[in-house]
Amino acid sequence: MAEQVGIVGVPPLEVIATLNREGARIFDLDEPQPQVRVPIEQSAAWVPRVYCAILRTVVLNAMLLELDRIFIDVGPGKCDAALNIAEVLDDMLAIPIHRTHNQDRIAYGFPLCTSAMPMVEKFTLISKSVQKAIPHQPREPCIPLCGFWGVPPRDFALLHLFPEQTHVFGWTRCMENKTPADLELERQFDPSLPTVFFTQTFCAKSALAHHLGRRHPQALVIDCDVSPSNSARAKIEAFLELSGVPSSAGALL
Amino acid sequence: MLLADFGTTYCKLFDTQRDTRARVVASRALEPGFQADLATGHNAARRSKRAVNELSALARGGRRLISADSFVLLDCGSRDLKFVRFAQGRVADMGWNAECGASMGFTIELLATYYQLDYAAMAVPQNGFSITCGVLGMSHIFDAVVQGSSEEEAVARFVRGIALNAHRFAGAPEEVYLSGGLCNNPLFVACLPCTVHLLGRFVLLEGLLDLLGHEKGHIQL
């Protein structure tokens, strides 16, 4: 039976390549897993409720999936909070918790980030690409209508608000490029595109989002916790509409 | 075509064929099956054929009514706060506080009824309470009364705290265009620490008219 391995953040490519060679089944613990059907509140036994929803999801997944080991990136390519969560996982589970410091610098490119594709599908493919140590398929870049800067949201429902021709920036672009610690790439944006700067609530990256949002001429800075609130959805909808961006359905709202 | 701004406590209606003046109806007085053609507001999705995002309606209404290229429009209703900032004719920032600004307008109206106060006759207090939410802020009133303040003074400090919070939420501008039901509250308006231009409570309806391509001046504000 294949070894079941959890990953948190983007472990170094060498780790992923080894897991691929060994035929391990990889679970991205940052994302809600379909077989984990319990409320996120159950993670409160190990991690505070007022905490990054992605890391609460990591803990919840780790509690309920039967994993053989976990690779958690705790370097500059993830966040300080992951360093602390690694301690929690160590205490919680009787399996090896491998801490990695991904400093990979070989750029694999980000064709998905600049392609025309429904945003949920785009982010799903980007997240999946982390689990493979192979080059990306080339894709034709689209002419963008707007930008999304940030990490993949904990709840992809947020992404339905964006049109297919949304260019993706920030850490998501670093993920696809397989260089999660590349701050130079992470802070890039296109000033000609109306851009939503997104972070998870309680995430340290909100400082960078606010900083870049102030420098961008047409930006909306927004944070969401577990799922997007009605007001968060309305802000994004109105921002895109008033910036002249067609809705994801293809027509002006 | 019947346009509506379905607010939490009051509904603003305008029939493009029949009306020259918008009507205000208590939301609780609407028939269960009442439907508008085009609407915005909390109940728009279930009470209209087509619902429009409130921030979008606010921004469109503001752009119709305000001649300046750069301005901040703040909407203070019974349940939430919204603002839109335009810079050189383009939307530069916006916010919608439905959580921490909860029920402030509604609470202000309830307090006036309960304590039988007239906001037009109340003086602006020197200090306001440090509050962000109408519901949680009420305990400050009770505490102040227990400590010897008059009910009128305590409520005035509550209103000032709410006004300061709303002003901060909009980015603390030196000049603000105010819309929503609190335009009709002289104490609230006087407590805002900036120049205030009152637009009244039909700005979102103006936004709906804008969406339909109607010319300006349909609604007598």
GROMACS .gro file of C-alpha atoms in nm:
model
  474
    1MET     CA    1   0.000   0.000   0.000
    2ALA     CA    2   0.130   0.345  -0.094
    3GLU     CA    3   0.270   0.556   0.185
    4GLN     CA    4   0.033   0.843   0.278
    5VAL     CA    5   0.223   1.169   0.315
    6GLY     CA    6   0.089   1.508   0.415
    7ILE     CA    7   0.252   1.828   0.292
    8VAL     CA    8   0.214   2.177   0.435
    9GLY     CA    9   0.319   2.468   0.218
   10VAL     CA   10   0.560   2.385  -0.064
   11PRO     CA   11   0.831   2.141   0.044
   12PRO     CA   12   1.155   2.147  -0.162
   13LEU     CA   13   1.139   1.991  -0.506
   14GLU     CA   14   1.389   1.727  -0.402
   15VAL     CA   15   1.141   1.603  -0.138
   16ILE     CA   16   0.854   1.598  -0.387
   17ALA     CA   17   1.068   1.418  -0.647
   18THR     CA   18   1.159   1.151  -0.391
   19LEU     CA   19   0.796   1.104  -0.287
   20ASN     CA   20   0.694   1.078  -0.654
   21ARG     CA   21   0.964   0.814  -0.717
   22GLU     CA   22   0.851   0.616  -0.412
   23GLY     CA   23   0.490   0.629  -0.531
   24ALA     CA   24   0.367   0.804  -0.218
   25ARG     CA   25   0.011   0.935  -0.204
   26ILE     CA   26   0.039   1.306  -0.125
   27PHE     CA   27  -0.223   1.505   0.066
   28ASP     CA   28  -0.208   1.885   0.057
   29LEU     CA   29  -0.300   1.957   0.419
   30ASP     CA   30  -0.345   2.331   0.348
   31GLU     CA   31  -0.669   2.253   0.166
   32PRO     CA   32  -0.995   2.105   0.295
   33GLN     CA   33  -0.987   1.732   0.210
   34PRO     CA   34  -1.310   1.573   0.081
   35GLN     CA   35  -1.287   1.281   0.323
   36VAL     CA   36  -1.257   1.515   0.625
   37ARG     CA   37  -1.619   1.604   0.686
   38VAL     CA   38  -1.614   1.762   1.030
   39PRO     CA   39  -1.639   2.130   1.131
   40ILE     CA   40  -1.314   2.323   1.147
   41GLU     CA   41  -1.404   2.404   1.509
   42GLN     CA   42  -1.275   2.058   1.604
   43SER     CA   43  -0.922   2.186   1.549
   44ALA     CA   44  -0.975   2.413   1.852
   45ALA     CA   45  -0.855   2.127   2.070
   46TRP     CA   46  -0.504   2.197   1.935
   47VAL     CA   47  -0.496   2.546   1.788
   48PRO     CA   48  -0.677   2.870   1.879
   49ARG     CA   49  -0.998   2.960   1.699
   50VAL     CA   50  -0.859   3.307   1.629
   51TYR     CA   51  -0.588   3.185   1.395
   52CYS     CA   52  -0.515   3.144   1.025
   53ALA     CA   53  -0.792   2.924   0.878
   54ILE     CA   54  -0.543   2.749   0.648
   55LEU     CA   55  -0.331   2.636   0.942
   56ARG     CA   56  -0.642   2.536   1.135
   57THR     CA   57  -0.731   2.326   0.830
   58VAL     CA   58  -0.381   2.171   0.840
   59VAL     CA   59  -0.439   2.063   1.200
   60LEU     CA   60  -0.787   1.930   1.126
   61ASN     CA   61  -0.663   1.727   0.829
   62ALA     CA   62  -0.371   1.593   1.031
   63MET     CA   63  -0.609   1.489   1.309
   64LEU     CA   64  -0.834   1.287   1.082
   65LEU     CA   65  -0.631   1.156   0.788
   66GLU     CA   66  -0.430   0.844   0.854
   67LEU     CA   67  -0.090   0.971   0.750
   68ASP     CA   68   0.248   0.801   0.768
   69ARG     CA   69   0.444   1.126   0.786
   70ILE     CA   70   0.424   1.497   0.719
   71PHE     CA   71   0.657   1.742   0.544
   72ILE     CA   72   0.592   2.094   0.665
   73ASP     CA   73   0.780   2.387   0.518
   74VAL     CA   74   0.873   2.627   0.794
   75GLY     CA   75   1.116   2.846   0.602
   76PRO     CA   76   1.072   3.185   0.434
   77GLY     CA   77   0.858   3.014   0.168
   78LYS     CA   78   0.578   2.953   0.419
   79CYS     CA   79   0.529   3.150   0.740
   80ASP     CA   80   0.637   3.177   1.102
   81ALA     CA   81   0.306   3.034   1.211
   82ALA     CA   82   0.385   2.707   1.031
   83LEU     CA   83   0.695   2.676   1.250
   84ASN     CA   84   0.469   2.678   1.553
   85ILE     CA   85   0.215   2.445   1.397
   86ALA     CA   86   0.498   2.196   1.339
   87GLU     CA   87   0.542   2.186   1.716
   88VAL     CA   88   0.171   2.118   1.759
   89LEU     CA   89   0.177   1.838   1.500
   90ASP     CA   90   0.480   1.683   1.671
   91ASP     CA   91   0.292   1.674   1.998
   92MET     CA   92  -0.034   1.560   1.845
   93LEU     CA   93   0.080   1.275   1.621
   94ALA     CA   94   0.303   0.972   1.658
   95ILE     CA   95   0.443   1.002   1.306
   96PRO     CA   96   0.756   1.176   1.175
   97ILE     CA   97   0.710   1.551   1.119
   98HIS     CA   98   0.982   1.667   0.878
   99ARG     CA   99   1.051   2.042   0.887
  100THR     CA  100   1.184   2.178   0.559
  101HIS     CA  101   1.322   2.517   0.453
  102ASN     CA  102   1.244   2.547   0.084
  103GLN     CA  103   1.495   2.780  -0.081
  104ASP     CA  104   1.452   2.643  -0.435
  105ARG     CA  105   1.552   2.897  -0.698
  106ILE     CA  106   1.495   2.713  -1.025
  107ALA     CA  107   1.204   2.892  -1.191
  108TYR     CA  108   0.953   2.660  -1.358
  109GLY     CA  109   0.736   2.945  -1.485
  110PHE     CA  110   0.371   3.021  -1.416
  111PRO     CA  111   0.166   2.945  -1.729
  112LEU     CA  112  -0.150   2.867  -1.532
  113CYS     CA  113  -0.138   3.203  -1.352
  114THR     CA  114  -0.156   3.390  -1.682
  115SER     CA  115  -0.396   3.158  -1.865
  116ALA     CA  116  -0.768   3.203  -1.935
  117MET     CA  117  -0.948   2.940  -1.730
  118PRO     CA  118  -1.217   2.932  -1.460
  119MET     CA  119  -1.042   3.047  -1.145
  120VAL     CA  120  -1.138   2.746  -0.933
  121GLU     CA  121  -0.991   2.513  -1.194
  122LYS     CA  122  -0.683   2.734  -1.225
  123PHE     CA  123  -0.614   2.729  -0.851
  124THR     CA  124  -0.687   2.357  -0.826
  125LEU     CA  125  -0.431   2.283  -1.096
  126ILE     CA  126  -0.174   2.516  -0.938
  127SER     CA  127  -0.219   2.348  -0.599
  128LYS     CA  128  -0.191   2.004  -0.761
  129SER     CA  129   0.124   2.107  -0.948
  130VAL     CA  130   0.305   2.138  -0.616
  131GLN     CA  131   0.277   1.761  -0.576
  132LYS     CA  132   0.469   1.687  -0.898
  133ALA     CA  133   0.837   1.748  -0.973
  134ILE     CA  134   0.782   1.790  -1.345
  135PRO     CA  135   0.778   2.093  -1.577
  136HIS     CA  136   0.448   2.262  -1.656
  137GLN     CA  137   0.267   2.224  -1.986
  138PRO     CA  138   0.309   2.540  -2.192
  139ARG     CA  139  -0.006   2.752  -2.215
  140GLU     CA  140  -0.095   3.060  -2.412
  141PRO     CA  141  -0.117   3.365  -2.183
  142CYS     CA  142  -0.444   3.556  -2.205
  143ILE     CA  143  -0.504   3.930  -2.219
  144PRO     CA  144  -0.598   3.997  -1.858
  145LEU     CA  145  -0.904   4.186  -1.735
  146CYS     CA  146  -0.799   4.204  -1.370
  147GLY     CA  147  -0.555   4.065  -1.116
  148PHE     CA  148  -0.571   3.847  -0.807
  149TRP     CA  149  -0.276   3.875  -0.569
  150GLY     CA  150  -0.230   3.639  -0.278
  151VAL     CA  151  -0.232   3.284  -0.151
  152PRO     CA  152  -0.489   3.025  -0.261
  153PRO     CA  153  -0.786   3.103  -0.037
  154ARG     CA  154  -0.893   2.846   0.219
  155ASP     CA  155  -1.238   2.848   0.054
  156PHE     CA  156  -1.220   2.848  -0.325
  157ALA     CA  157  -1.581   2.980  -0.337
  158LEU     CA  158  -1.422   3.326  -0.335
  159LEU     CA  159  -1.272   3.257  -0.677
  160HIS     CA  160  -1.610   3.227  -0.851
  161LEU     CA  161  -1.632   3.607  -0.841
  162PHE     CA  162  -1.342   3.652  -1.082
  163PRO     CA  163  -1.350   3.620  -1.462
  164GLU     CA  164  -1.146   3.356  -1.641
  165GLN     CA  165  -0.910   3.622  -1.772
  166THR     CA  166  -0.773   3.701  -1.426
  167HIS     CA  167  -0.396   3.700  -1.393
  168VAL     CA  168  -0.276   3.554  -1.064
  169PHE     CA  169   0.007   3.713  -0.866
  170GLY     CA  170   0.164   3.681  -0.524
  171TRP     CA  171   0.248   3.362  -0.342
  172THR     CA  172   0.022   3.154  -0.569
  173ARG     CA  173   0.249   3.252  -0.858
  174CYS     CA  174   0.551   3.155  -0.646
  175MET     CA  175   0.386   2.817  -0.584
  176GLU     CA  176   0.344   2.745  -0.953
  177ASN     CA  177   0.696   2.869  -1.021
  178LYS     CA  178   0.817   2.625  -0.751
  179THR     CA  179   1.004   2.908  -0.575
  180PRO     CA  180   0.784   2.978  -0.271
  181ALA     CA  181   1.051   3.188  -0.098
  182ASP     CA  182   1.098   3.427  -0.392
  183LEU     CA  183   0.985   3.754  -0.236
  184GLU     CA  184   1.084   3.944  -0.550
  185LEU     CA  185   0.830   3.743  -0.750
  186GLU     CA  186   0.573   3.755  -0.472
  187ARG     CA  187   0.565   4.133  -0.461
  188GLN     CA  188   0.513   4.178  -0.835
  189PHE     CA  189   0.183   4.320  -0.961
  190ASP     CA  190   0.054   4.485  -1.277
  191PRO     CA  191  -0.042   4.848  -1.207
  192SER     CA  192  -0.255   4.861  -1.522
  193LEU     CA  193  -0.492   4.592  -1.389
  194PRO     CA  194  -0.756   4.645  -1.120
  195THR     CA  195  -0.629   4.401  -0.859
  196VAL     CA  196  -0.771   4.234  -0.550
  197PHE     CA  197  -0.502   4.184  -0.285
  198PHE     CA  198  -0.620   3.888  -0.079
  199THR     CA  199  -0.495   3.733   0.242
  200GLN     CA  200  -0.637   3.500   0.497
  201THR     CA  201  -0.746   3.678   0.813
  202PHE     CA  202  -0.472   3.658   1.082
  203CYS     CA  203  -0.205   3.593   0.816
  204ALA     CA  204   0.126   3.780   0.840
  205LYS     CA  205   0.112   3.836   0.465
  206SER     CA  206  -0.163   4.094   0.523
  207ALA     CA  207   0.114   4.350   0.590
  208LEU     CA  208   0.257   4.288   0.243
  209ALA     CA  209  -0.092   4.296   0.089
  210HIS     CA  210  -0.164   4.635   0.247
  211HIS     CA  211   0.178   4.767   0.150
  212LEU     CA  212   0.140   4.665  -0.214
  213GLY     CA  213  -0.226   4.772  -0.222
  214ARG     CA  214  -0.123   5.123  -0.119
  215ARG     CA  215   0.126   5.137  -0.407
  216HIS     CA  216  -0.119   5.003  -0.665
  217PRO     CA  217  -0.337   5.267  -0.833
  218GLN     CA  218  -0.652   5.052  -0.842
  219ALA     CA  219  -0.652   4.800  -0.562
  220LEU     CA  220  -0.890   4.636  -0.321
  221VAL     CA  221  -0.725   4.483  -0.015
  222ILE     CA  222  -0.936   4.217   0.148
  223ASP     CA  223  -0.906   3.937   0.399
  224CYS     CA  224  -1.129   3.640   0.466
  225ASP     CA  225  -1.132   3.389   0.749
  226VAL     CA  226  -1.278   3.041   0.698
  227SER     CA  227  -1.517   3.141   0.418
  228PRO     CA  228  -1.587   3.472   0.245
  229SER     CA  229  -1.854   3.680   0.420
  230ASN     CA  230  -2.137   3.844   0.226
  231SER     CA  231  -1.971   4.182   0.266
  232ALA     CA  232  -1.639   4.047   0.133
  233ARG     CA  233  -1.815   3.902  -0.170
  234ALA     CA  234  -2.003   4.228  -0.227
  235LYS     CA  235  -1.683   4.433  -0.205
  236ILE     CA  236  -1.511   4.220  -0.468
  237GLU     CA  237  -1.817   4.218  -0.694
  238ALA     CA  238  -1.859   4.595  -0.672
  239PHE     CA  239  -1.487   4.662  -0.712
  240LEU     CA  240  -1.467   4.457  -1.031
  241GLU     CA  241  -1.788   4.597  -1.172
  242LEU     CA  242  -1.698   4.958  -1.100
  243SER     CA  243  -1.356   4.896  -1.252
  244GLY     CA  244  -1.528   4.790  -1.574
  245VAL     CA  245  -1.446   4.420  -1.540
  246PRO     CA  246  -1.711   4.178  -1.666
  247SER     CA  247  -1.834   3.930  -1.408
  248SER     CA  248  -1.732   3.566  -1.419
  249ALA     CA  249  -2.054   3.506  -1.613
  250GLY     CA  250  -1.919   3.722  -1.891
  251ALA     CA  251  -2.148   4.024  -1.864
  252LEU     CA  252  -2.130   4.338  -1.657
  253LEU     CA  253  -2.302   4.282  -1.325
  254MET     CA  254  -4.055   4.986  -1.336
  255LEU     CA  255  -4.054   4.959  -0.958
  256LEU     CA  256  -3.718   5.026  -0.797
  257ALA     CA  257  -3.647   4.950  -0.432
  258ASP     CA  258  -3.377   4.987  -0.174
  259PHE     CA  259  -3.475   4.719   0.076
  260GLY     CA  260  -3.310   4.840   0.394
  261THR     CA  261  -3.326   4.647   0.717
  262THR     CA  262  -3.577   4.875   0.885
  263TYR     CA  263  -3.699   5.100   0.602
  264CYS     CA  264  -3.764   5.035   0.238
  265LYS     CA  265  -3.723   5.313  -0.017
  266LEU     CA  266  -3.941   5.279  -0.329
  267PHE     CA  267  -3.954   5.461  -0.660
  268ASP     CA  268  -4.176   5.382  -0.958
  269THR     CA  269  -4.012   5.520  -1.271
  270GLN     CA  270  -4.348   5.564  -1.447
  271ARG     CA  271  -4.554   5.712  -1.166
  272ASP     CA  272  -4.339   5.875  -0.901
  273THR     CA  273  -4.149   6.201  -0.886
  274ARG     CA  274  -4.064   6.151  -0.522
  275ALA     CA  275  -3.936   5.836  -0.356
  276ARG     CA  276  -4.145   5.677  -0.083
  277VAL     CA  277  -4.023   5.542   0.249
  278VAL     CA  278  -4.203   5.241   0.395
  279ALA     CA  279  -4.121   5.051   0.714
  280SER     CA  280  -3.978   4.716   0.603
  281ARG     CA  281  -4.200   4.529   0.847
  282ALA     CA  282  -4.507   4.685   0.679
  283LEU     CA  283  -4.437   4.527   0.339
  284GLU     CA  284  -4.665   4.246   0.228
  285PRO     CA  285  -4.491   3.907   0.233
  286GLY     CA  286  -4.519   3.874  -0.146
  287PHE     CA  287  -4.413   4.230  -0.227
  288GLN     CA  288  -4.176   4.233  -0.527
  289ALA     CA  289  -3.979   4.506  -0.703
  290ASP     CA  290  -3.842   4.489  -1.055
  291LEU     CA  291  -3.493   4.608  -0.971
  292ALA     CA  292  -3.364   4.640  -0.617
  293THR     CA  293  -3.072   4.663  -0.383
  294GLY     CA  294  -3.038   4.617  -0.009
  295HIS     CA  295  -3.039   4.327   0.234
  296ASN     CA  296  -3.366   4.180   0.112
  297ALA     CA  297  -3.323   4.251  -0.258
  298ALA     CA  298  -3.245   3.894  -0.359
  299ARG     CA  299  -3.575   3.756  -0.231
  300ARG     CA  300  -3.792   4.060  -0.301
  301SER     CA  301  -3.699   4.153  -0.657
  302LYS     CA  302  -3.664   4.019  -1.009
  303ARG     CA  303  -3.311   4.150  -1.025
  304ALA     CA  304  -3.084   4.235  -0.732
  305VAL     CA  305  -2.796   4.480  -0.748
  306ASN     CA  306  -2.495   4.486  -0.518
  307GLU     CA  307  -2.537   4.764  -0.257
  308LEU     CA  308  -2.186   4.901  -0.291
  309SER     CA  309  -2.227   4.920  -0.664
  310ALA     CA  310  -2.560   5.102  -0.629
  311LEU     CA  311  -2.405   5.342  -0.377
  312ALA     CA  312  -2.110   5.419  -0.601
  313ARG     CA  313  -2.328   5.472  -0.907
  314GLY     CA  314  -2.565   5.694  -0.709
  315GLY     CA  315  -2.277   5.896  -0.571
  316ARG     CA  316  -2.128   5.946  -0.913
  317ARG     CA  317  -2.464   6.083  -1.037
  318LEU     CA  318  -2.516   6.322  -0.750
  319ILE     CA  319  -2.165   6.449  -0.678
  320SER     CA  320  -1.992   6.671  -0.929
  321ALA     CA  321  -1.643   6.638  -0.777
  322ASP     CA  322  -1.399   6.389  -0.931
  323SER     CA  323  -1.252   6.288  -0.597
  324PHE     CA  324  -1.471   6.234  -0.295
  325VAL     CA  325  -1.567   6.001  -0.012
  326LEU     CA  326  -1.928   5.887   0.011
  327LEU     CA  327  -2.030   5.730   0.341
  328ASP     CA  328  -2.362   5.552   0.383
  329CYS     CA  329  -2.487   5.503   0.737
  330GLY     CA  330  -2.798   5.290   0.752
  331SER     CA  331  -2.974   5.107   1.027
  332ARG     CA  332  -2.763   4.795   1.007
  333ASP     CA  333  -2.425   4.866   0.852
  334LEU     CA  334  -2.173   5.115   0.719
  335LYS     CA  335  -2.060   5.144   0.361
  336PHE     CA  336  -1.821   5.382   0.192
  337VAL     CA  337  -1.682   5.440  -0.153
  338ARG     CA  338  -1.385   5.664  -0.229
  339PHE     CA  339  -1.342   5.803  -0.579
  340ALA     CA  340  -1.013   5.952  -0.697
  341GLN     CA  341  -1.000   6.128  -1.031
  342GLY     CA  342  -1.333   5.980  -1.129
  343ARG     CA  343  -1.236   5.619  -1.055
  344VAL     CA  344  -1.320   5.400  -0.759
  345ALA     CA  345  -1.009   5.395  -0.544
  346ASP     CA  346  -1.130   5.225  -0.227
  347MET     CA  347  -1.445   5.090  -0.073
  348GLY     CA  348  -1.563   4.916   0.240
  349TRP     CA  349  -1.866   4.751   0.386
  350ASN     CA  350  -1.881   4.693   0.755
  351ALA     CA  351  -2.171   4.464   0.825
  352GLU     CA  352  -2.016   4.302   1.129
  353CYS     CA  353  -1.838   4.551   1.358
  354GLY     CA  354  -2.064   4.842   1.269
  355ALA     CA  355  -2.361   4.625   1.342
  356SER     CA  356  -2.702   4.780   1.396
  357MET     CA  357  -2.580   5.128   1.484
  358GLY     CA  358  -2.855   5.322   1.307
  359PHE     CA  359  -3.119   5.086   1.438
  360THR     CA  360  -2.984   5.117   1.792
  361ILE     CA  361  -2.977   5.498   1.771
  362GLU     CA  362  -3.345   5.499   1.671
  363LEU     CA  363  -3.438   5.251   1.945
  364LEU     CA  364  -3.263   5.461   2.208
  365ALA     CA  365  -3.451   5.776   2.107
  366THR     CA  366  -3.782   5.591   2.139
  367TYR     CA  367  -3.695   5.424   2.467
  368TYR     CA  368  -3.555   5.735   2.639
  369GLN     CA  369  -3.796   5.972   2.453
  370LEU     CA  370  -3.517   6.189   2.319
  371ASP     CA  371  -3.514   6.444   2.036
  372TYR     CA  372  -3.178   6.432   1.858
  373ALA     CA  373  -3.243   6.776   1.704
  374ALA     CA  374  -3.246   6.929   2.051
  375MET     CA  375  -2.938   6.754   2.191
  376ALA     CA  376  -2.598   6.919   2.228
  377VAL     CA  377  -2.282   6.761   2.086
  378PRO     CA  378  -2.092   6.615   2.383
  379GLN     CA  379  -1.724   6.686   2.437
  380ASN     CA  380  -1.633   6.315   2.437
  381GLY     CA  381  -1.776   6.005   2.284
  382PHE     CA  382  -1.762   5.645   2.403
  383SER     CA  383  -1.502   5.426   2.240
  384ILE     CA  384  -1.737   5.191   2.057
  385THR     CA  385  -1.765   5.019   1.724
  386CYS     CA  386  -2.092   4.836   1.748
  387GLY     CA  387  -2.441   4.957   1.830
  388VAL     CA  388  -2.537   4.654   2.030
  389LEU     CA  389  -2.220   4.621   2.237
  390GLY     CA  390  -2.204   5.000   2.281
  391MET     CA  391  -2.528   5.009   2.478
  392SER     CA  392  -2.356   4.880   2.791
  393HIS     CA  393  -2.156   5.206   2.795
  394ILE     CA  394  -2.482   5.399   2.822
  395PHE     CA  395  -2.602   5.190   3.114
  396ASP     CA  396  -2.263   5.226   3.289
  397ALA     CA  397  -2.259   5.605   3.239
  398VAL     CA  398  -2.613   5.641   3.379
  399VAL     CA  399  -2.516   5.430   3.681
  400GLN     CA  400  -2.220   5.663   3.733
  401GLY     CA  401  -2.445   5.972   3.736
  402SER     CA  402  -2.470   6.092   3.374
  403SER     CA  403  -2.813   6.194   3.251
  404GLU     CA  404  -2.970   5.956   3.001
  405GLU     CA  405  -2.955   6.230   2.736
  406GLU     CA  406  -2.585   6.292   2.791
  407ALA     CA  407  -2.504   5.921   2.788
  408VAL     CA  408  -2.692   5.864   2.463
  409ALA     CA  409  -2.524   6.170   2.308
  410ARG     CA  410  -2.183   6.024   2.396
  411PHE     CA  411  -2.293   5.696   2.240
  412VAL     CA  412  -2.395   5.874   1.919
  413ARG     CA  413  -2.067   6.063   1.910
  414GLY     CA  414  -1.873   5.737   1.951
  415ILE     CA  415  -2.067   5.583   1.664
  416ALA     CA  416  -2.003   5.890   1.445
  417LEU     CA  417  -1.629   5.885   1.516
  418ASN     CA  418  -1.615   5.515   1.435
  419ALA     CA  419  -1.800   5.568   1.107
  420HIS     CA  420  -1.563   5.851   1.015
  421ARG     CA  421  -1.257   5.636   1.087
  422PHE     CA  422  -1.406   5.350   0.888
  423ALA     CA  423  -1.432   5.579   0.583
  424GLY     CA  424  -1.060   5.662   0.614
  425ALA     CA  425  -1.101   5.977   0.827
  426PRO     CA  426  -1.157   6.217   0.534
  427GLU     CA  427  -1.165   6.596   0.582
  428GLU     CA  428  -1.484   6.613   0.377
  429VAL     CA  429  -1.752   6.350   0.342
  430TYR     CA  430  -2.076   6.307   0.149
  431LEU     CA  431  -2.322   6.135   0.378
  432SER     CA  432  -2.614   5.917   0.270
  433GLY     CA  433  -2.857   5.690   0.449
  434GLY     CA  434  -3.109   5.731   0.726
  435LEU     CA  435  -2.863   5.896   0.965
  436CYS     CA  436  -2.862   6.204   0.740
  437ASN     CA  437  -3.184   6.285   0.926
  438ASN     CA  438  -3.018   6.275   1.267
  439PRO     CA  439  -2.878   6.624   1.343
  440LEU     CA  440  -2.678   6.505   1.643
  441PHE     CA  441  -2.505   6.230   1.444
  442VAL     CA  442  -2.424   6.471   1.160
  443ALA     CA  443  -2.287   6.732   1.403
  444CYS     CA  444  -2.068   6.469   1.571
  445LEU     CA  445  -1.883   6.382   1.249
  446PRO     CA  446  -1.543   6.554   1.278
  447CYS     CA  447  -1.528   6.680   0.919
  448THR     CA  448  -1.717   6.882   0.661
  449VAL     CA  449  -2.039   6.697   0.582
  450HIS     CA  450  -2.257   6.719   0.270
  451LEU     CA  451  -2.594   6.556   0.318
  452LEU     CA  452  -2.730   6.353   0.028
  453GLY     CA  453  -3.026   6.193   0.201
  454ARG     CA  454  -3.151   5.840   0.194
  455PHE     CA  455  -3.223   5.782  -0.175
  456VAL     CA  456  -2.871   5.759  -0.311
  457LEU     CA  457  -2.897   5.385  -0.373
  458LEU     CA  458  -3.217   5.442  -0.571
  459GLU     CA  459  -3.024   5.696  -0.778
  460GLY     CA  460  -2.771   5.420  -0.836
  461LEU     CA  461  -3.045   5.193  -0.970
  462LEU     CA  462  -3.164   5.470  -1.201
  463ASP     CA  463  -2.807   5.508  -1.322
  464LEU     CA  464  -2.797   5.137  -1.400
  465LEU     CA  465  -3.111   5.179  -1.610
  466GLY     CA  466  -2.955   5.468  -1.798
  467HIS     CA  467  -3.201   5.729  -1.669
  468GLU     CA  468  -3.094   6.089  -1.672
  469LYS     CA  469  -3.019   6.273  -1.353
  470GLY     CA  470  -3.282   6.449  -1.145
  471HIS     CA  471  -3.549   6.178  -1.137
  472ILE     CA  472  -3.583   6.171  -0.764
  473GLN     CA  473  -3.655   6.478  -0.556
  474LEU     CA  474  -3.416   6.429  -0.267
   0.00000   0.00000   0.00000
